Coordinates of C-alpha atoms in Angstrom, one line a residue:
M12 CA -0.4 -10.2 -25.0
G13 CA 2.3 -7.9 -25.3
R14 CA 5.6 -8.2 -26.1
V15 CA 7.7 -10.7 -24.1
V16 CA 11.3 -9.5 -22.0
R17 CA 13.7 -11.5 -20.5
F18 CA 15.2 -9.7 -17.5
A19 CA 17.0 -11.1 -14.8
V20 CA 16.8 -11.8 -11.2
S21 CA 19.3 -12.8 -7.5
I22 CA 18.5 -14.8 -5.4
D23 CA 19.2 -16.1 -2.6
E24 CA 20.6 -20.4 -3.6
K25 CA 18.4 -21.3 -0.6
L26 CA 15.1 -19.7 -1.9
L27 CA 15.6 -20.9 -4.8
E28 CA 15.9 -24.4 -3.8
K29 CA 12.2 -23.7 -2.0
F30 CA 11.3 -22.1 -6.1
D31 CA 11.9 -24.5 -7.8
Q32 CA 10.7 -27.7 -5.5
F33 CA 6.8 -25.3 -5.2
I34 CA 7.8 -25.5 -9.1
K35 CA 7.8 -28.7 -9.4
E36 CA 4.3 -29.4 -7.1
R37 CA 2.4 -26.8 -8.7
G38 CA 3.5 -28.7 -11.9
Y39 CA 4.7 -25.4 -13.5
V40 CA 6.8 -25.8 -16.9
S41 CA 9.1 -23.1 -16.1
R42 CA 10.4 -20.9 -13.5
S43 CA 8.9 -17.6 -15.8
E44 CA 5.7 -19.3 -15.4
A45 CA 5.1 -19.6 -12.0
V46 CA 7.0 -16.3 -11.7
R47 CA 4.5 -14.9 -13.9
D48 CA 1.5 -16.3 -12.0
L49 CA 3.1 -14.7 -8.8
I50 CA 3.5 -11.6 -10.4
R51 CA 0.3 -11.0 -11.5
A52 CA -1.3 -12.1 -8.1
A53 CA 0.2 -9.1 -6.6
L54 CA -0.6 -6.7 -9.0
I55 CA -4.6 -8.0 -8.5
E56 CA -4.4 -7.1 -5.1
E57 CA -2.3 -4.3 -5.5
D58 CA -4.9 -2.8 -7.5
L59 CA -8.3 -2.9 -6.4
R60 CA -9.5 -0.3 -4.7
E61 CA -11.9 -0.2 -1.7
E62 CA -14.7 0.5 -3.5
D63 CA -14.2 -1.8 -6.9
F64 CA -16.1 -4.4 -7.4
A65 CA -14.4 -8.2 -6.8
F66 CA -14.9 -12.3 -6.4
G67 CA -13.0 -14.2 -3.9
T68 CA -12.9 -16.2 -1.2
L69 CA -12.2 -16.7 2.1
T70 CA -11.5 -19.6 4.2
L71 CA -11.2 -20.3 7.6
V72 CA -10.4 -22.7 10.0
Y73 CA -12.0 -23.2 13.4
D74 CA -12.6 -24.8 16.4
H75 CA -16.3 -26.4 16.2
H76 CA -15.7 -26.6 20.1
Q77 CA -15.6 -23.1 21.0
R78 CA -19.0 -21.6 22.7
E79 CA -21.4 -20.2 20.1
L80 CA -18.5 -19.9 17.2
A81 CA -20.3 -21.6 14.7
E82 CA -23.8 -19.5 15.6
R83 CA -21.7 -16.3 15.9
I84 CA -20.4 -17.1 12.0
T85 CA -23.0 -17.7 11.1
E86 CA -25.3 -14.6 12.0
I87 CA -22.2 -12.6 10.7
Q88 CA -22.8 -14.8 7.4
H89 CA -26.1 -13.7 7.3
G90 CA -25.3 -10.2 7.0
Y91 CA -23.3 -10.1 4.0
L92 CA -26.3 -12.0 2.4
E93 CA -26.0 -10.2 -0.7
N94 CA -22.0 -11.0 -0.4
I95 CA -22.0 -14.5 -0.2
I96 CA -22.7 -16.6 -3.4
A97 CA -22.1 -19.9 -1.5
T98 CA -20.4 -21.6 1.3
M99 CA -19.0 -24.8 2.0
H100 CA -18.7 -26.9 5.8
V101 CA -16.3 -29.1 6.2
H102 CA -15.6 -31.1 9.7
I103 CA -11.8 -31.7 9.8
D104 CA -11.4 -33.8 13.2
H105 CA -12.6 -33.9 16.6
H106 CA -12.6 -30.4 17.2
H107 CA -12.2 -28.4 13.9
C108 CA -13.6 -26.8 10.7
L109 CA -12.7 -25.8 7.7
E110 CA -15.0 -23.3 6.4
T111 CA -14.6 -21.5 2.8
L112 CA -17.5 -18.9 0.9
A113 CA -17.5 -18.0 -2.3
V114 CA -18.2 -13.6 -2.1
K115 CA -18.6 -11.1 -4.5
G116 CA -18.8 -7.3 -3.8
K117 CA -16.9 -3.9 -2.9
V118 CA -13.6 -4.7 -1.6
K119 CA -14.0 -2.6 1.1
D120 CA -17.4 -5.0 2.1
L121 CA -15.5 -8.6 1.8
K122 CA -12.5 -6.6 4.0
E123 CA -15.3 -6.0 6.2
L124 CA -16.4 -9.4 6.5
A125 CA -13.7 -10.7 6.9
G126 CA -12.5 -8.9 9.7
K127 CA -15.7 -9.5 12.2
I128 CA -14.9 -13.2 10.6
L129 CA -11.3 -13.4 11.4
S130 CA -11.7 -11.5 14.6
L131 CA -13.6 -13.8 16.5
K132 CA -12.3 -16.1 18.9
G133 CA -11.7 -20.0 18.1
V134 CA -11.2 -18.6 14.7
K135 CA -8.0 -20.9 14.4
H136 CA -6.9 -19.5 11.0
G137 CA -8.4 -17.8 7.2
K138 CA -7.8 -15.4 4.4
L139 CA -8.8 -13.1 1.9
V140 CA -8.4 -13.8 -1.6
F141 CA -9.0 -11.9 -3.7
T142 CA -9.5 -13.0 -7.8
G143 CA -9.9 -11.5 -11.1
V144 CA -9.3 -11.3 -14.1
E145 CA -6.9 -9.8 -16.1
P146 CA -7.6 -7.1 -18.9

């Protein structure tokens, strides 16, 4: 780790209150620690190029009563077997399921996989999150 540098940030009072609540809920010991984590996360996403190899998760919530949706999701996943490490399926309620995929591969391929699944009719929400290890 390099030399620690202090800097000031101007922020709207209400936004700071929400940030402090975020810090408390996440168990951070200081604002600085939270800001460092947010910066690291943003830089990991920003530094990834389409041809880079990455790890991540694809999380989605969908209506399992949507006609043939579960089958289409499975069919898409079968086309990306080399990218999917593991999946977890959770029944949220009578209508909704949560699915999380641990993924690896070229950023371009992972974005393609996410786009195909998240654009399906009946997928309510989803997000692809990349992660990495700081050098």
